[in-house]
XYZ file of C-alpha atoms in Angstrom:
569
model
C 162.253 71.663 147.397
C 163.011 75.222 148.452
C 159.943 77.400 148.718
C 159.918 81.186 148.730
C 157.472 82.045 151.478
C 154.861 84.572 150.428
C 152.211 83.246 152.771
C 151.365 86.220 154.986
C 151.572 86.422 158.738
C 147.910 85.904 159.602
C 145.793 84.496 162.437
C 144.285 81.110 161.569
C 140.987 81.882 163.264
C 140.417 84.770 160.856
C 141.121 82.695 157.754
C 143.837 84.884 156.319
C 142.986 88.476 157.278
C 144.485 90.849 159.854
C 143.322 91.989 163.300
C 143.322 95.712 163.956
C 143.937 96.649 167.607
C 143.113 100.157 168.778
C 144.482 101.647 172.022
C 143.049 104.871 173.416
C 145.294 106.718 175.927
C 146.270 110.145 177.289
C 149.667 111.810 177.746
C 150.649 110.957 181.350
C 153.430 113.589 181.288
C 150.965 116.473 180.843
C 150.765 118.276 184.270
C 147.176 119.314 183.773
C 146.153 115.669 183.269
C 148.153 114.539 186.308
C 146.154 117.026 188.401
C 142.901 115.640 186.995
C 142.009 118.871 185.158
C 139.685 118.661 182.187
C 141.634 118.609 178.976
C 138.672 119.998 177.096
C 138.072 118.756 173.594
C 141.723 118.240 172.722
C 141.396 114.502 173.404
C 144.062 111.861 173.702
C 145.820 109.696 171.160
C 144.702 106.498 169.449
C 147.277 103.935 168.375
C 146.249 101.411 165.707
C 148.315 98.274 165.222
C 148.044 95.285 162.844
C 149.045 91.875 164.277
C 148.958 88.206 163.228
C 150.527 84.724 163.373
C 151.720 82.095 160.842
C 149.288 79.868 159.008
C 149.459 76.076 158.672
C 151.856 74.608 156.132
C 150.704 73.104 152.828
C 147.686 75.425 152.721
C 147.771 78.630 150.690
C 145.784 81.604 151.974
C 145.231 85.026 150.426
C 147.887 87.669 150.899
C 147.060 89.664 154.015
C 149.171 92.687 152.998
C 146.625 95.317 152.103
C 147.431 98.065 149.630
C 145.717 100.338 152.139
C 143.506 100.172 155.236
C 140.850 102.870 155.602
C 139.589 103.696 159.101
C 136.244 105.494 159.413
C 135.293 107.236 162.666
C 131.799 108.152 163.857
C 131.385 110.596 166.785
C 128.671 109.417 169.196
C 128.532 112.477 171.468
C 128.492 115.529 169.226
C 132.251 115.755 168.696
C 133.720 117.251 165.560
C 133.832 114.732 162.732
C 137.177 113.080 162.098
C 138.720 111.148 159.232
C 138.670 108.885 157.410
C 142.267 107.853 158.076
C 144.308 105.759 155.625
C 147.177 103.363 156.418
C 149.273 102.953 153.246
C 150.943 99.765 151.961
C 153.301 98.195 154.478
C 152.198 100.356 157.401
C 151.204 98.299 160.456
C 150.436 101.121 162.900
C 149.401 104.756 163.105
C 149.073 107.248 165.986
C 146.132 109.643 165.761
C 145.864 112.720 167.992
C 143.002 114.681 166.493
C 140.027 112.879 168.041
C 138.080 114.830 170.664
C 137.167 113.360 174.049
C 134.003 111.310 174.120
C 132.452 108.172 172.690
C 133.373 107.008 169.178
C 132.789 104.168 166.766
C 135.440 103.020 164.317
C 135.228 100.635 161.372
C 137.908 99.401 158.973
C 138.103 98.372 155.332
C 141.100 96.642 153.796
C 141.916 97.079 150.098
C 144.227 95.072 147.818
C 145.696 95.365 144.350
C 146.286 92.206 142.335
C 149.903 91.400 141.412
C 149.338 92.193 137.739
C 153.018 92.068 136.803
C 153.802 88.785 138.592
C 156.771 90.256 140.452
C 155.449 89.647 143.937
C 154.770 93.299 144.726
C 151.515 95.018 145.571
C 150.157 97.207 142.797
C 149.647 97.194 139.066
C 145.870 97.264 138.981
C 142.562 98.522 140.327
C 142.098 98.490 144.101
C 139.399 96.190 145.483
C 137.785 96.113 148.897
C 138.868 92.758 150.362
C 137.817 92.951 154.011
C 135.495 94.969 156.213
C 134.673 95.084 159.919
C 131.666 95.840 162.062
C 131.736 99.160 163.955
C 133.501 98.969 167.322
C 132.895 101.452 170.167
C 135.627 103.093 172.232
C 135.909 106.107 174.519
C 138.567 108.817 174.969
C 138.339 110.424 178.440
C 140.849 112.817 180.017
C 142.669 111.126 182.859
C 141.579 107.628 181.851
C 143.853 104.631 181.485
C 144.699 102.959 178.230
C 141.805 101.280 176.431
C 142.429 98.252 174.208
C 139.784 97.462 171.598
C 140.192 94.433 169.271
C 138.735 95.021 165.822
C 138.426 91.983 163.548
C 138.378 92.459 159.802
C 136.602 89.345 158.522
C 136.470 88.185 154.880
C 133.362 89.010 152.896
C 131.359 85.768 152.713
C 130.376 85.704 149.061
C 130.382 87.557 145.772
C 133.239 88.956 143.770
C 136.207 87.198 142.228
C 139.403 85.958 143.869
C 142.782 85.374 142.246
C 145.454 82.688 142.337
C 148.898 83.788 141.166
C 151.735 81.331 140.717
C 155.385 81.301 139.745
C 157.378 78.082 139.346
C 161.081 77.807 138.563
C 163.076 74.632 137.887
C 166.275 73.469 136.144
C 165.250 73.780 132.447
C 167.581 71.048 131.186
C 166.176 68.558 133.689
C 162.473 68.852 132.839
C 160.718 67.386 129.784
C 157.182 68.238 130.924
C 156.016 70.694 133.594
C 152.345 71.129 134.431
C 149.991 72.784 136.904
C 146.504 71.333 137.399
C 143.715 73.179 139.205
C 140.696 71.173 140.460
C 138.050 71.191 143.147
C 139.055 69.205 146.264
C 137.149 66.171 144.956
C 138.788 66.359 141.506
C 136.083 68.302 139.648
C 136.766 70.735 136.828
C 137.302 74.447 137.524
C 136.295 77.428 135.390
C 137.867 80.874 135.141
C 135.313 83.211 136.749
C 136.252 86.091 134.425
C 136.039 84.247 131.078
C 133.987 81.117 132.052
C 136.672 79.106 130.250
C 137.619 75.684 131.548
C 140.934 75.817 133.406
C 142.823 72.865 131.990
C 146.383 71.791 132.565
C 148.832 74.710 132.471
C 152.135 74.152 130.612
C 154.745 75.545 133.002
C 157.538 75.243 130.433
C 155.687 77.682 128.167
C 154.209 79.857 130.949
C 155.911 79.361 134.324
C 153.864 82.135 135.954
C 150.372 83.537 135.690
C 147.173 84.621 137.450
C 143.827 82.779 137.412
C 140.458 84.371 138.287
C 138.352 82.112 140.503
C 135.084 82.068 142.387
C 135.592 82.102 146.181
C 136.124 78.648 147.667
C 138.662 75.881 148.213
C 140.688 74.305 145.406
C 143.446 71.750 144.885
C 146.587 72.705 142.953
C 149.041 70.092 141.685
C 152.449 70.925 140.229
C 154.278 68.099 138.415
C 157.716 68.192 136.778
C 158.967 65.160 134.887
C 161.538 63.660 132.597
C 161.777 60.070 131.477
C 163.785 59.112 134.557
C 162.664 61.440 137.367
C 159.757 63.405 138.791
C 159.157 66.242 141.303
C 155.970 67.943 142.407
C 153.812 69.643 144.977
C 150.120 69.394 145.976
C 148.330 71.969 148.137
C 144.894 73.213 149.130
C 144.268 76.803 147.992
C 141.839 79.168 149.722
C 140.295 81.856 147.480
C 138.504 84.892 148.941
C 136.651 87.667 147.058
C 138.870 90.433 145.674
C 141.991 88.936 147.254
C 145.067 87.275 145.776
C 146.486 83.953 146.959
C 150.049 83.512 145.711
C 152.339 80.472 145.377
C 156.018 80.767 144.456
C 158.145 77.630 144.136
C 161.757 76.919 143.276
C 162.638 73.296 142.457
C 166.264 72.127 142.530
C 167.834 68.860 141.221
C 167.664 67.470 144.769
C 163.835 67.632 144.671
C 163.582 64.999 141.910
C 162.904 61.321 142.655
C 164.344 58.655 140.364
C 161.933 56.599 138.287
C 162.220 52.937 137.580
C 161.870 52.231 133.866
C 159.519 49.709 132.268
C 160.491 48.984 128.656
C 160.010 46.515 125.863
C 158.825 45.939 122.300
C 155.548 46.383 120.431
C 153.900 44.952 117.342
C 150.755 46.988 116.577
C 148.350 46.569 113.634
C 144.902 48.159 113.304
C 142.988 46.691 110.350
C 146.322 45.235 109.256
C 148.078 48.649 109.183
C 150.462 50.267 111.640
C 148.887 53.333 113.313
C 150.295 56.816 112.743
C 151.073 57.270 116.444
C 151.029 55.141 119.601
C 152.052 55.318 123.237
C 152.097 52.939 126.223
C 150.590 53.834 129.633
C 151.043 52.207 133.039
C 148.223 52.097 135.610
C 147.819 50.880 139.173
C 146.067 47.531 138.916
C 143.919 48.120 142.018
C 142.298 51.226 140.505
C 142.630 50.538 136.796
C 140.775 52.913 134.507
C 141.048 55.999 136.696
C 143.006 58.763 134.964
C 144.179 59.998 138.308
C 145.947 56.665 138.894
C 147.970 56.665 135.686
C 151.573 56.119 136.769
C 153.301 57.195 133.575
C 153.417 56.872 129.782
C 155.878 56.854 126.903
C 155.748 57.114 123.093
C 156.354 54.143 120.823
C 159.479 54.477 118.671
C 158.947 52.584 115.386
C 161.687 50.384 113.953
C 161.172 51.686 110.422
C 158.791 53.411 107.969
C 154.992 53.319 107.790
C 154.946 49.686 106.723
C 156.800 48.524 109.858
C 154.496 47.651 112.790
C 157.212 46.841 115.330
C 158.939 49.250 117.687
C 160.148 49.902 121.207
C 158.793 51.770 124.220
C 159.742 52.813 127.744
C 157.744 54.288 130.638
C 159.149 55.834 133.817
C 157.199 55.316 137.056
C 157.993 55.922 140.711
C 159.414 52.935 142.651
C 157.121 51.048 145.024
C 157.660 49.299 148.335
C 156.125 46.799 148.756
C 155.904 45.526 145.185
C 152.698 46.213 143.228
C 151.026 45.073 140.027
C 150.949 47.475 137.072
C 148.638 47.180 134.043
C 149.817 48.330 130.606
C 147.582 49.929 127.950
C 148.255 51.169 124.426
C 146.715 54.230 122.784
C 146.779 54.535 118.995
C 145.852 57.240 116.522
C 145.314 56.948 112.771
C 143.815 59.896 110.937
C 140.810 60.994 113.000
C 140.481 57.690 114.849
C 142.015 57.268 118.297
C 141.496 54.374 120.678
C 142.714 52.843 123.937
C 143.522 49.131 123.699
C 143.881 46.694 126.575
C 147.106 44.715 126.231
C 146.411 41.976 128.766
C 149.900 42.604 130.185
C 150.391 42.972 133.942
C 153.820 43.265 135.553
C 154.893 43.229 139.192
C 157.303 46.058 139.982
C 159.172 47.333 143.051
C 162.358 49.440 142.976
C 164.270 48.095 139.959
C 163.899 48.504 136.187
C 161.738 45.983 134.330
C 162.944 45.509 130.712
C 161.975 43.289 127.746
C 158.163 43.448 128.106
C 156.517 42.439 124.800
C 153.174 43.987 123.725
C 151.176 42.807 120.716
C 148.035 44.534 119.380
C 146.240 43.184 116.290
C 142.698 44.579 116.001
C 139.930 44.883 113.402
C 137.457 47.795 113.403
C 134.054 48.774 111.997
C 132.103 52.042 111.715
C 128.773 53.118 113.195
C 127.062 56.234 111.784
C 123.793 58.120 111.708
C 122.118 61.371 112.757
C 121.376 62.945 116.132
C 119.049 65.730 117.300
C 118.837 67.245 120.778
C 116.305 69.637 122.293
C 116.338 71.239 125.745
C 112.911 71.892 127.256
C 111.544 71.595 123.723
C 113.970 74.057 122.102
C 116.590 72.913 119.591
C 120.201 72.602 120.776
C 123.471 72.289 118.911
C 123.432 75.188 116.457
C 124.054 77.973 118.969
C 127.448 79.477 119.845
C 129.735 76.911 121.510
C 126.962 74.268 121.621
C 128.180 70.715 121.042
C 126.668 67.211 120.928
C 128.435 63.865 121.233
C 127.231 60.297 120.708
C 128.911 57.719 122.979
C 128.626 53.924 122.898
C 128.670 51.626 125.962
C 128.506 47.900 126.572
C 126.004 48.347 129.448
C 122.730 50.267 129.662
C 123.707 52.173 132.806
C 120.761 50.942 134.873
C 121.230 50.549 138.652
C 124.775 51.889 138.487
C 125.858 49.344 135.872
C 127.733 51.947 133.860
C 129.950 49.626 131.841
C 132.812 50.507 129.487
C 132.840 53.127 126.767
C 133.300 51.415 123.399
C 133.601 54.545 121.247
C 132.299 58.041 120.599
C 131.693 60.518 117.783
C 130.963 64.244 117.525
C 127.721 65.435 115.930
C 128.188 67.825 112.995
C 126.495 71.171 113.614
C 125.175 71.611 110.082
C 123.426 68.331 109.241
C 123.435 66.448 112.572
C 125.458 63.528 111.220
C 127.912 61.526 113.310
C 130.183 58.509 112.993
C 132.535 56.493 115.200
C 135.076 53.725 114.701
C 134.962 50.852 117.208
C 136.705 47.547 117.659
C 134.981 44.734 115.788
C 133.320 42.518 118.421
C 134.315 38.859 118.607
C 130.622 37.886 118.457
C 127.307 39.746 117.884
C 126.503 42.119 120.745
C 124.064 44.857 121.771
C 125.522 48.252 122.622
C 123.848 51.279 124.225
C 123.998 54.908 123.048
C 124.490 57.902 125.329
C 123.817 61.481 124.201
C 125.914 64.285 125.695
C 125.219 67.974 125.026
C 127.186 70.911 126.421
C 128.092 74.563 125.970
C 131.821 75.034 125.603
C 133.646 77.266 128.114
C 130.846 76.908 130.651
C 129.583 74.490 133.288
C 126.420 73.680 131.277
C 126.224 70.028 130.217
C 123.529 67.366 129.829
C 123.766 63.618 129.332
C 121.380 60.706 128.901
C 122.322 57.026 128.924
C 120.558 54.310 126.935
C 118.836 56.653 124.513
C 118.911 53.804 122.015
C 120.362 50.304 121.693
C 122.296 49.065 118.628
C 122.877 45.477 117.586
C 126.382 45.018 116.149
C 127.737 41.912 114.471
C 130.620 41.831 112.003
C 129.780 44.725 109.648
C 129.399 48.509 109.636
C 126.044 49.884 110.859
C 124.638 53.068 109.293
C 121.431 55.098 109.474
C 121.264 55.131 113.314
C 118.898 57.949 114.343
C 119.210 59.261 117.899
C 116.986 61.964 119.435
C 116.296 63.195 122.962
C 114.627 66.127 124.707
C 116.421 67.073 127.934
C 114.237 68.400 130.729
C 116.426 70.949 132.517
C 115.557 72.813 135.697
C 117.615 75.732 137.006
C 117.533 78.386 139.667
C 119.193 79.660 142.822
C 119.802 78.216 146.272
C 120.377 79.961 149.595
C 121.308 77.349 152.191
C 122.263 78.230 155.764
C 123.037 76.309 158.963
C 121.704 77.556 162.295
C 121.023 80.879 160.609
C 124.606 81.370 159.378
C 125.977 81.345 155.840
C 127.978 78.258 154.929
C 131.784 78.571 154.743
C 133.171 79.337 151.286
C 133.829 76.120 149.372
C 131.136 74.034 151.108
C 129.688 71.454 148.692
C 125.900 71.671 148.468
C 123.726 69.475 146.234
C 120.132 69.740 145.056
C 118.054 66.616 144.295
C 114.640 66.009 142.718
C 112.501 62.990 143.581
C 108.873 61.893 143.073
C 108.804 60.891 146.752
C 108.901 63.226 149.786
C 111.377 60.860 151.481
C 113.909 61.378 148.678
C 113.777 57.886 147.161
C 113.881 57.411 143.379
C 115.823 60.579 142.569
C 115.508 61.671 138.926
C 117.798 64.700 138.992
C 120.861 66.062 140.732
C 122.874 69.301 140.643
C 125.715 70.951 142.526
C 125.162 74.504 143.732
C 127.802 76.836 142.300
C 129.834 79.365 144.259
C 127.439 82.055 142.988
C 124.433 80.177 144.390
C 123.076 79.014 141.023
C 122.306 75.442 139.937
C 121.184 73.592 136.796
C 119.738 70.061 136.753
C 119.179 67.729 133.801
C 116.511 65.153 134.679
C 117.111 61.464 133.996
C 113.533 60.995 132.777
C 110.768 63.190 131.408
C 108.571 63.680 134.487
C 105.024 62.389 134.444
C 102.290 64.725 135.683
C 102.352 65.177 139.444
C 104.210 66.646 142.399
C 107.985 66.271 142.822
C 110.219 67.161 145.765
C 113.509 69.071 145.966
C 116.013 67.867 148.549
C 119.210 69.513 149.828
C 122.406 67.797 150.965
C 125.544 69.356 152.501
C 128.345 66.936 151.644
C 130.683 67.817 154.488
C 128.122 67.291 157.250
C 125.133 65.187 158.221
C 122.719 67.856 157.007
C 120.160 66.416 154.568
C 116.514 67.257 153.953
C 114.671 65.417 151.141
C 111.745 67.845 151.026
C 112.483 71.573 151.089
C 110.284 72.591 148.160
C 107.888 71.044 145.631
C 107.300 71.486 141.912
C 104.338 70.269 139.866
C 104.650 68.914 136.314
C 103.799 69.938 133.702
C 105.271 73.282 134.721
C 105.175 76.597 132.956
C 108.650 77.598 134.080
C 111.798 75.493 134.136
C 114.117 78.290 135.288
C 114.310 80.787 138.133
C 113.439 78.170 140.766
C 114.471 79.558 144.165
C 115.353 77.087 146.914
C 115.859 78.437 150.436
C 116.496 76.312 153.523
C 118.057 76.652 156.967
C 119.407 73.547 158.688
C 119.077 73.798 162.469
C 120.720 71.543 165.001
């Protein structure tokens, strides 16, 4: 793959921003200065330079090219005020001659404009302050030697919004699907900081370039291009800083694509004796079956005839493997509003050659569960507000002691009357299933869930009139966590826990602290009266304290809970 380099020349120690170097000097060719005479208040000259070095590969940092750098000077000995002085776009040095002799302080601010037009140039929008420095002292004295003063412009630690701009080009006739996925480093979902909308998979065929607004931190970007026989892609860590743009530009050529091997065969699929409207076959790694991230590939079923014909063919392209590995096949079907994954029981061993003539047969019977559901949050009704949604899910395990089990089915709760229904596979024998309630606000990071709200006994017939209710106890607030008195690096994962024990055992709630320092926690149980303990954990280190603050139930306030803690070592 050929990559157009737009990663700036920047020193790694400064995480993507420039170093300003000031040099104070006098004119050694001036006879009066050679004789040691006082030059009066005319002063010498100050040369300001911007320097840097390349960053590590496979990591994207913000653009270090400022739209302008503003230098502010403070006289410390009664000299005439000077400045500010502005370095425009592209300028890396400036010579100033108007400063009087004496002691001075200088500080710098770097500004950027987001690439609004996607053409790789600075400009097209409002200027934002992206970097600032502490004041640095220097002295201009007649007859003195050159003075070198390093001035570091460090990124602002928090606040504001950063931007990720991308542009991807590829041979259009060679690509069936082209996608860009944006996640946290551990695979979590990401939200646009300007709109609060969930950033899903971007279709690069429809929109090969764009800009995403993000909270400061570290993210993972995956680009994947695919046709039925080949695939190409790229995965990188992206650093986002406040009011700065990180840009990625890629050009894929035919040589970047790796050939798939093709699994193919026949199907015979009947659901309640009828062929589904739509079906496709997926291949998974057998050692991590069930994880979406380990899906190797999928392909649509092509039916042999009209709606009455249940037979067809399929093919799935996956990357070759050495040594050979086992691959599990699954089938997904959709009929009307009912969609379902079905285990096929088929496992094949593949290496670096095609594997044809694999037969798959699905013949399933279904039944329907239905009822009503009502959710409250801290005693207030939920589900009728803007973008509020409730879902009923069914599992074969109660979720106790990590025994999460398999999801059997799910159904959305109607906003108006609270009714819900779901279609599930008819069990081979009578069985007890367990209901989970999930409530969330769309286009936000607010969500609540509760396993084993109710159990349902299912035999061979539909079950109706299932009433499900739950009141979620939700705590929320802010967290300011430091280490040895310093703010944590942007992107550090911090978690808040709640436990009835000061040693942290028996946790009943958990929440991640957002980039803006806020958190929201849905408790697993309704707390009994008494004292509970908040704990803090920094994922990327050994820092953990199970008791940084207490709360007593019943409480008059479930929000605005401030947690502050400094880890010292």
